[in-house]
Amino acid sequence: MSCLILDPQRSGQDLAALRILQRNEPVALPTETVYGLAARIGSDLALSRIFSLKARPHFDPLIVHVLNAESAAQLVTEVNELQQRLIQKFWPGPLTILFKKRPAVSDLCTSGSPLVALRSPAHPVFRHLLTLLGEPLAAPSANRFGRISPTSADDVVRELGPYGLEAVVDGGICQHGVESTIVDASDPTRLVLLRPGAIAWESLGAVAGPGIEMVAKAPVSVAAASAPGLLASHYAPRTPLIFVEDTAVPSATIHGEAAQSALLLIAPPRKANEKTWVQLPWRRVVVLSETGSDVEAAAHLFRDMRALDGEGLQRIYALKGPDSGLGLAINDRLRRAAGKGGGA
Ligand code: TXA
Ligand code: MG
């Protein structure tokens, strides 16, 4: 069976997606970050289908997508003052917040944790489906486990079509291109960054205010044991990717590989060392944002990684950029793509 691409502008195609969800099958839906593989949270069968389609281990919990703060309140035991402020400022949008869950929330969503991750997506197509269904939707990124997240409907079809995905609703290219920022604010005196993402840590600090301790520790060591899908091998292209944190002069080996390899830069080279890298005889040089915009670079990151992955290259060398703004999320994804684990 081939995967349907549904056009939400055409009459009845939203209802076709709704019917698949109501049959407890997942449907891929656009969000403002990346495409998600959505399924009803009220059915453990539907939730299990997410894990099987993605080949995702059950220890990796799912983000639950809600329409608004009122629907979030139905799923959690309390919303503290810090969580309330974050919701007011950033929802709908790419911020995922952990809450203490009510017993009714399936353990399949949380992998047994007492905390559930909630976010209210801004994409109108996702919101329309939430409204039609009248129930929250669990949705991880719509890729096979450990692979690059899809930012277009075609990416989703290529990624999950061969494994039996019934349909994707086409909502165009995702605006942000990297996943939501995930924070734990269940202690109202501390804001803990679990995954850098489309909302900059600096913006969260501004909203949290002066009395709140901001904790942006590297989450990798926890990941393997206790799950938060922050595994080192995430976002991996098939072509080996080398994340270059120290841009000191490239070795003779790298020089030798350049003709069969690509160089990926977040912004045009500024430092002398970076210019030395660019001057090697690369098969391809890709700059994520020619104007040096972190927002544009994030939007192009997964798209360009996928494109490079299809070019039969020996390796992709990616140079680390500044950690400010969305640079933190971009460097995190590149580091994980290299299998080195993340760090905040
Ligand atoms: O932008 C996004 O967040 C996208 C779109 C589709 O909404 N979703 C997404 O989901 O990136 P996923 O599953 O690919 O990544 C979510 C991460 C996982 O690494 C998971 O381990 C973590 O969130 N997570 C989910 N629930 C959690 C929980 N209860 N406690 C700790 N981490 C959790
Ligand atoms: Mg993912």
CSV table of C-alpha atoms and ligand atoms in Angstrom, one decimal:
chain,number,residue,atom,x,y,z
A,1,MET,CA,0.0,0.0,0.0
A,2,SER,CA,1.4,3.4,-0.9
A,3,CYS,CA,1.4,6.4,1.3
A,4,LEU,CA,-1.2,9.1,0.6
A,5,ILE,CA,-0.3,12.7,0.5
A,6,LEU,CA,-3.4,14.6,1.6
A,7,ASP,CA,-3.9,18.2,0.6
A,8,PRO,CA,-5.6,20.1,3.5
A,9,GLN,CA,-6.9,22.7,1.0
A,10,ARG,CA,-9.0,20.1,-0.9
A,11,SER,CA,-12.4,19.3,0.4
A,12,GLY,CA,-12.7,16.2,2.5
A,13,GLN,CA,-8.9,15.4,2.7
A,14,ASP,CA,-8.8,16.6,6.3
A,15,LEU,CA,-11.6,14.2,7.1
A,16,ALA,CA,-9.7,11.4,5.4
A,17,ALA,CA,-6.8,12.1,7.8
A,18,LEU,CA,-9.3,12.3,10.7
A,19,ARG,CA,-10.8,8.9,9.9
A,20,ILE,CA,-7.3,7.2,9.8
A,21,LEU,CA,-6.6,8.7,13.3
A,22,GLN,CA,-10.0,7.5,14.5
A,23,ARG,CA,-9.1,3.9,13.3
A,24,ASN,CA,-6.1,4.2,15.7
A,25,GLU,CA,-3.5,4.5,12.9
A,26,PRO,CA,-0.9,7.2,12.9
A,27,VAL,CA,-1.0,10.0,10.3
A,28,ALA,CA,2.0,12.3,9.7
A,29,LEU,CA,1.1,16.0,10.2
A,30,PRO,CA,3.0,19.2,9.7
A,31,THR,CA,4.1,21.3,12.6
A,32,GLU,CA,6.0,24.6,12.6
A,33,THR,CA,9.2,22.7,13.7
A,34,VAL,CA,9.3,19.3,11.8
A,35,TYR,CA,6.7,16.8,10.6
A,36,GLY,CA,5.2,14.7,13.4
A,37,LEU,CA,3.9,11.1,13.4
A,38,ALA,CA,0.6,11.7,15.2
A,39,ALA,CA,-1.7,9.3,16.9
A,40,ARG,CA,-4.6,9.4,19.5
A,41,ILE,CA,-3.4,9.4,23.1
A,42,GLY,CA,-6.6,7.7,24.2
A,43,SER,CA,-5.6,4.4,22.5
A,44,ASP,CA,-2.6,2.3,23.5
A,45,LEU,CA,-3.0,0.5,20.2
A,46,ALA,CA,-2.6,3.8,18.3
A,47,LEU,CA,0.4,4.7,20.5
A,48,SER,CA,2.0,1.3,19.9
A,49,ARG,CA,1.7,1.9,16.1
A,50,ILE,CA,3.9,5.0,16.5
A,51,PHE,CA,6.6,2.9,18.1
A,52,SER,CA,6.4,0.2,15.5
A,53,LEU,CA,6.3,2.5,12.4
A,54,LYS,CA,9.4,4.4,13.7
A,55,ALA,CA,11.2,1.4,15.1
A,56,ARG,CA,11.4,3.5,18.3
A,57,PRO,CA,12.4,1.8,21.6
A,58,HIS,CA,9.6,2.0,24.2
A,59,PHE,CA,11.9,3.7,26.7
A,60,ASP,CA,11.8,6.9,24.5
A,61,PRO,CA,8.7,8.9,25.6
A,62,LEU,CA,6.4,10.9,23.3
A,63,ILE,CA,5.5,14.6,23.2
A,64,VAL,CA,1.7,15.1,23.6
A,65,HIS,CA,0.3,17.9,21.5
A,66,VAL,CA,-2.6,19.9,22.9
A,67,LEU,CA,-4.7,22.7,21.5
A,68,ASN,CA,-4.2,25.1,24.4
A,69,ALA,CA,-3.6,25.5,28.1
A,70,GLU,CA,-7.1,24.3,28.9
A,71,SER,CA,-6.6,21.0,27.1
A,72,ALA,CA,-3.2,20.7,28.8
A,73,ALA,CA,-4.8,21.1,32.2
A,74,GLN,CA,-6.9,18.0,31.6
A,75,LEU,CA,-3.7,15.9,31.5
A,76,VAL,CA,-1.7,17.2,34.4
A,77,THR,CA,-2.0,17.4,38.2
A,78,GLU,CA,-0.8,21.0,38.5
A,79,VAL,CA,0.5,24.0,36.5
A,80,ASN,CA,2.9,26.0,38.6
A,81,GLU,CA,3.6,29.7,38.3
A,82,LEU,CA,6.7,29.2,36.1
A,83,GLN,CA,5.0,26.8,33.8
A,84,GLN,CA,2.1,29.3,33.5
A,85,ARG,CA,4.4,32.1,32.4
A,86,LEU,CA,6.1,29.9,29.8
A,87,ILE,CA,2.7,28.8,28.4
A,88,GLN,CA,1.5,32.4,28.2
A,89,LYS,CA,4.6,33.6,26.4
A,90,PHE,CA,5.4,30.7,24.1
A,91,TRP,CA,2.2,28.7,23.3
A,92,PRO,CA,1.2,28.0,20.7
A,93,GLY,CA,4.7,27.5,19.5
A,94,PRO,CA,7.9,25.4,19.7
A,95,LEU,CA,8.3,25.0,23.4
A,96,THR,CA,7.7,21.6,25.1
A,97,ILE,CA,7.2,21.7,28.8
A,98,LEU,CA,7.3,18.8,31.3
A,99,PHE,CA,4.4,18.4,33.8
A,100,LYS,CA,3.3,16.0,36.5
A,101,LYS,CA,0.9,13.7,34.7
A,102,ARG,CA,-2.5,12.5,35.7
A,103,PRO,CA,-2.9,8.7,36.0
A,104,ALA,CA,-5.2,8.7,33.0
A,105,VAL,CA,-2.3,9.6,30.7
A,106,SER,CA,-1.0,6.4,29.2
A,107,ASP,CA,2.4,5.2,30.3
A,108,LEU,CA,3.2,4.6,26.7
A,109,CYS,CA,3.3,8.4,26.2
A,110,THR,CA,5.8,8.9,29.1
A,111,SER,CA,7.7,5.6,29.1
A,112,GLY,CA,6.7,5.1,32.7
A,113,SER,CA,7.9,8.5,33.9
A,114,PRO,CA,5.6,10.6,36.2
A,115,LEU,CA,6.2,13.6,33.9
A,116,VAL,CA,4.5,14.1,30.6
A,117,ALA,CA,5.9,16.4,27.9
A,118,LEU,CA,3.3,18.8,26.4
A,119,ARG,CA,3.4,21.3,23.6
A,120,SER,CA,0.8,23.3,21.7
A,121,PRO,CA,1.8,23.4,18.1
A,122,ALA,CA,1.3,26.6,16.1
A,123,HIS,CA,0.8,25.0,12.6
A,124,PRO,CA,-2.8,25.6,11.5
A,125,VAL,CA,-3.1,22.2,9.9
A,126,PHE,CA,-2.1,20.4,13.1
A,127,ARG,CA,-4.4,22.6,15.1
A,128,HIS,CA,-7.3,21.9,12.7
A,129,LEU,CA,-6.8,18.1,13.2
A,130,LEU,CA,-6.7,18.6,17.0
A,131,THR,CA,-9.9,20.5,16.8
A,132,LEU,CA,-11.6,17.9,14.5
A,133,LEU,CA,-10.5,15.0,16.7
A,134,GLY,CA,-11.3,16.8,20.0
A,135,GLU,CA,-8.4,14.9,21.7
A,136,PRO,CA,-4.7,15.5,22.1
A,137,LEU,CA,-2.2,13.8,19.8
A,138,ALA,CA,1.1,12.2,20.6
A,139,ALA,CA,3.6,13.0,17.9
A,140,PRO,CA,7.3,12.3,17.7
A,141,SER,CA,9.2,13.5,14.7
A,142,ALA,CA,8.1,11.5,11.6
A,143,ASN,CA,11.4,9.7,10.9
A,144,ARG,CA,12.7,6.2,11.6
A,145,PHE,CA,14.4,6.2,15.0
A,146,GLY,CA,17.8,7.9,15.0
A,147,ARG,CA,17.4,9.5,11.6
A,148,ILE,CA,17.1,13.1,10.4
A,149,SER,CA,13.7,14.7,11.2
A,150,PRO,CA,11.6,15.4,8.1
A,151,THR,CA,10.8,19.0,7.1
A,152,SER,CA,8.5,18.4,4.1
A,153,ALA,CA,5.8,15.9,3.2
A,154,ASP,CA,8.0,14.3,0.6
A,155,ASP,CA,10.7,13.7,3.2
A,156,VAL,CA,8.1,11.9,5.3
A,157,VAL,CA,6.9,9.7,2.4
A,158,ARG,CA,10.5,8.6,1.6
A,159,GLU,CA,11.2,8.0,5.3
A,160,LEU,CA,8.1,6.2,6.5
A,161,GLY,CA,6.2,5.2,3.3
A,162,PRO,CA,8.2,2.0,2.9
A,163,TYR,CA,7.3,0.9,6.5
A,164,GLY,CA,3.5,1.2,6.0
A,165,LEU,CA,2.6,4.9,6.8
A,166,GLU,CA,-0.9,5.3,5.4
A,167,ALA,CA,-0.9,9.1,5.0
A,168,VAL,CA,0.8,12.4,5.5
A,169,VAL,CA,-1.1,15.8,5.4
A,170,ASP,CA,1.0,18.2,3.3
A,171,GLY,CA,1.4,21.5,5.2
A,172,GLY,CA,4.4,22.7,3.1
A,173,ILE,CA,7.9,23.2,4.4
A,174,CYS,CA,8.3,23.5,8.1
A,175,GLN,CA,9.0,27.1,9.3
A,176,HIS,CA,11.6,26.4,12.0
A,177,GLY,CA,13.2,23.3,10.7
A,178,VAL,CA,14.5,22.1,14.1
A,179,GLU,CA,12.4,20.6,16.8
A,180,SER,CA,10.9,22.3,19.8
A,181,THR,CA,13.0,23.3,22.8
A,182,ILE,CA,12.2,21.0,25.8
A,183,VAL,CA,12.3,22.2,29.3
A,184,ASP,CA,11.5,20.9,32.8
A,185,ALA,CA,9.9,23.5,34.9
A,186,SER,CA,8.3,21.2,37.4
A,187,ASP,CA,10.3,22.8,40.2
A,188,PRO,CA,9.2,26.5,39.9
A,189,THR,CA,12.6,27.8,41.1
A,190,ARG,CA,14.6,26.1,38.3
A,191,LEU,CA,14.3,25.9,34.5
A,192,VAL,CA,16.2,22.9,33.1
A,193,LEU,CA,17.0,22.6,29.4
A,194,LEU,CA,16.5,19.0,28.2
A,195,ARG,CA,16.9,19.7,24.5
A,196,PRO,CA,17.9,23.0,22.8
A,197,GLY,CA,15.5,23.8,20.0
A,198,ALA,CA,13.6,26.4,18.0
A,199,ILE,CA,13.2,28.7,21.0
A,200,ALA,CA,16.5,30.2,22.1
A,201,TRP,CA,17.7,29.5,25.7
A,202,GLU,CA,18.3,33.3,26.0
A,203,SER,CA,14.6,34.0,25.3
A,204,LEU,CA,13.6,31.5,27.9
A,205,GLY,CA,15.9,33.2,30.4
A,206,ALA,CA,14.3,36.6,29.7
A,207,VAL,CA,10.8,35.2,30.5
A,208,ALA,CA,11.8,33.1,33.5
A,209,GLY,CA,13.1,36.2,35.2
A,210,PRO,CA,16.0,36.9,37.7
A,211,GLY,CA,14.9,34.6,40.6
A,212,ILE,CA,14.9,31.4,38.5
A,213,GLU,CA,18.0,29.2,38.3
A,214,MET,CA,18.7,28.3,34.6
A,215,VAL,CA,20.2,24.9,34.2
A,216,ALA,CA,21.5,24.0,30.7
A,217,LYS,CA,23.5,20.9,31.4
A,218,ALA,CA,24.6,18.3,28.9
A,219,PRO,CA,21.9,15.7,29.0
A,220,VAL,CA,23.7,12.9,27.2
A,221,SER,CA,24.9,10.8,30.0
A,222,VAL,CA,21.4,10.4,31.3
A,223,ALA,CA,20.0,9.6,28.0
A,224,ALA,CA,21.1,6.0,27.4
A,225,ALA,CA,19.9,4.9,30.8
A,226,SER,CA,16.7,6.9,31.5
A,227,ALA,CA,15.5,7.7,28.1
A,228,PRO,CA,14.9,11.2,27.3
A,229,GLY,CA,15.5,10.5,23.6
A,230,LEU,CA,18.6,12.5,23.7
A,231,LEU,CA,20.6,9.7,22.4
A,232,ALA,CA,24.0,10.3,21.0
A,233,SER,CA,23.3,8.7,17.6
A,234,HIS,CA,20.2,10.8,16.8
A,235,TYR,CA,19.7,12.8,13.5
A,236,ALA,CA,22.3,10.5,11.8
A,237,PRO,CA,22.7,10.7,8.0
A,238,ARG,CA,23.9,7.5,6.4
A,239,THR,CA,27.1,9.3,5.2
A,240,PRO,CA,29.5,9.5,8.1
A,241,LEU,CA,29.4,13.1,9.6
A,242,ILE,CA,32.4,14.6,11.4
A,243,PHE,CA,31.5,17.5,13.7
A,244,VAL,CA,34.6,19.7,13.9
A,245,GLU,CA,34.6,21.6,17.2
A,246,ASP,CA,38.3,22.5,16.9
A,247,THR,CA,38.8,24.3,13.6
A,248,ALA,CA,42.6,24.3,13.9
A,249,VAL,CA,44.3,23.7,10.6
A,250,PRO,CA,42.8,20.5,8.9
A,251,SER,CA,45.1,17.4,8.8
A,252,ALA,CA,46.6,15.9,5.7
A,253,THR,CA,44.0,13.0,5.9
A,254,ILE,CA,41.2,15.5,5.7
A,255,HIS,CA,42.9,17.2,2.8
A,256,GLY,CA,43.0,13.8,1.1
A,257,GLU,CA,39.3,13.1,1.6
A,258,ALA,CA,38.1,16.6,0.6
A,259,ALA,CA,37.5,15.8,-3.1
A,260,GLN,CA,35.0,13.0,-2.1
A,261,SER,CA,33.5,14.9,0.8
A,262,ALA,CA,31.4,17.9,1.7
A,263,LEU,CA,32.0,20.8,4.0
A,264,LEU,CA,29.0,22.1,5.9
A,265,LEU,CA,29.2,25.6,7.4
A,266,ILE,CA,26.5,27.3,9.5
A,267,ALA,CA,27.5,30.8,8.3
A,268,PRO,CA,30.1,32.2,5.9
A,269,PRO,CA,33.7,31.7,7.3
A,270,ARG,CA,34.9,34.5,9.4
A,271,LYS,CA,38.0,33.3,11.3
A,272,ALA,CA,41.3,32.6,9.4
A,273,ASN,CA,41.1,28.9,10.5
A,274,GLU,CA,37.6,28.5,8.9
A,275,LYS,CA,38.8,30.1,5.7
A,276,THR,CA,41.6,27.5,5.6
A,277,TRP,CA,39.0,24.7,5.8
A,278,VAL,CA,36.9,26.3,3.0
A,279,GLN,CA,40.0,26.4,0.7
A,280,LEU,CA,40.4,22.6,0.6
A,281,PRO,CA,39.3,21.0,-2.7
A,282,TRP,CA,35.8,19.9,-1.4
A,283,ARG,CA,33.3,18.2,-3.7
A,284,ARG,CA,30.7,20.5,-2.2
A,285,VAL,CA,30.6,23.4,0.3
A,286,VAL,CA,27.2,24.2,1.8
A,287,VAL,CA,26.6,27.3,3.9
A,288,LEU,CA,23.3,27.0,5.9
A,289,SER,CA,22.8,30.8,5.9
A,290,GLU,CA,24.8,33.1,3.6
A,291,THR,CA,23.7,36.1,5.8
A,292,GLY,CA,24.8,34.4,9.0
A,293,SER,CA,21.2,34.2,10.4
A,294,ASP,CA,20.8,31.5,13.0
A,295,VAL,CA,17.1,31.3,12.3
A,296,GLU,CA,17.7,30.6,8.6
A,297,ALA,CA,20.5,28.2,9.3
A,298,ALA,CA,18.2,26.2,11.5
A,299,ALA,CA,15.5,26.1,8.9
A,300,HIS,CA,17.9,24.7,6.3
A,301,LEU,CA,19.8,22.3,8.6
A,302,PHE,CA,17.9,19.0,8.1
A,303,ARG,CA,17.0,19.8,4.5
A,304,ASP,CA,20.6,20.3,3.6
A,305,MET,CA,21.8,17.3,5.6
A,306,ARG,CA,19.3,15.1,3.8
A,307,ALA,CA,20.4,16.5,0.4
A,308,LEU,CA,24.1,15.9,1.2
A,309,ASP,CA,23.2,12.4,2.4
A,310,GLY,CA,21.9,11.6,-1.1
A,311,GLU,CA,25.1,12.6,-2.9
A,312,GLY,CA,27.2,9.5,-2.3
A,313,LEU,CA,29.9,11.4,-0.4
A,314,GLN,CA,32.7,9.8,1.6
A,315,ARG,CA,32.1,12.1,4.6
A,316,ILE,CA,30.4,15.3,5.6
A,317,TYR,CA,32.6,17.6,7.7
A,318,ALA,CA,30.5,20.1,9.7
A,319,LEU,CA,32.2,23.1,11.4
A,320,LYS,CA,30.8,24.1,14.8
A,321,GLY,CA,29.3,27.6,14.9
A,322,PRO,CA,28.6,29.9,17.8
A,323,ASP,CA,26.3,28.6,20.5
A,324,SER,CA,24.2,31.8,20.7
A,325,GLY,CA,20.5,31.9,19.7
A,326,LEU,CA,19.5,28.8,17.7
A,327,GLY,CA,23.2,28.0,17.2
A,328,LEU,CA,22.9,25.9,20.4
A,329,ALA,CA,20.3,23.7,18.8
A,330,ILE,CA,22.1,23.5,15.5
A,331,ASN,CA,25.4,22.5,17.1
A,332,ASP,CA,23.5,20.0,19.3
A,333,ARG,CA,22.0,18.3,16.2
A,334,LEU,CA,25.3,18.2,14.3
A,335,ARG,CA,27.1,16.8,17.4
A,336,ARG,CA,24.5,14.0,17.7
A,337,ALA,CA,24.5,13.4,13.9
A,338,ALA,CA,28.2,12.7,14.4
A,339,GLY,CA,27.3,10.2,17.1
A,340,LYS,CA,29.1,12.2,19.8
A,341,GLY,CA,26.1,12.9,21.9
A,342,GLY,CA,24.5,16.2,22.7
A,343,GLY,CA,25.3,18.9,25.0
A,344,ALA,CA,23.4,22.0,26.0
B,1,TXA,O1,9.2,19.9,17.6
B,1,TXA,C1,9.0,18.8,18.2
B,1,TXA,O2,9.2,18.7,19.4
B,1,TXA,C2,8.6,17.7,17.3
B,1,TXA,C3,7.2,18.0,16.7
B,1,TXA,C4,6.7,16.8,15.9
B,1,TXA,O3,6.4,18.4,17.7
B,1,TXA,N1,8.6,16.4,18.0
B,1,TXA,C5,9.7,15.8,18.4
B,1,TXA,O4,9.4,14.6,19.1
B,1,TXA,O5,10.8,16.2,18.2
B,1,TXA,P1,10.6,13.5,19.3
B,1,TXA,O6,9.9,12.3,19.9
B,1,TXA,O7,11.3,13.3,18.0
B,1,TXA,O8,11.5,14.1,20.3
B,1,TXA,C6,10.9,14.4,21.6
B,1,TXA,C7,11.9,14.2,22.7
B,1,TXA,C8,12.4,12.8,22.8
B,1,TXA,O9,13.7,12.8,22.7
B,1,TXA,C9,11.9,12.3,24.1
B,1,TXA,O10,12.8,11.5,24.8
B,1,TXA,C10,11.6,13.6,24.9
B,1,TXA,O11,11.2,14.5,23.9
B,1,TXA,N2,10.5,13.4,25.8
B,1,TXA,C11,9.2,13.2,25.5
B,1,TXA,N3,8.5,13.0,26.6
B,1,TXA,C12,9.4,13.1,27.6
B,1,TXA,C13,9.2,13.0,29.0
B,1,TXA,N4,8.0,12.7,29.6
B,1,TXA,N5,10.3,13.2,29.8
B,1,TXA,C14,11.5,13.5,29.2
B,1,TXA,N6,11.7,13.6,27.9
B,1,TXA,C15,10.7,13.4,27.1
B,2,MG,MG,12.9,12.9,16.9
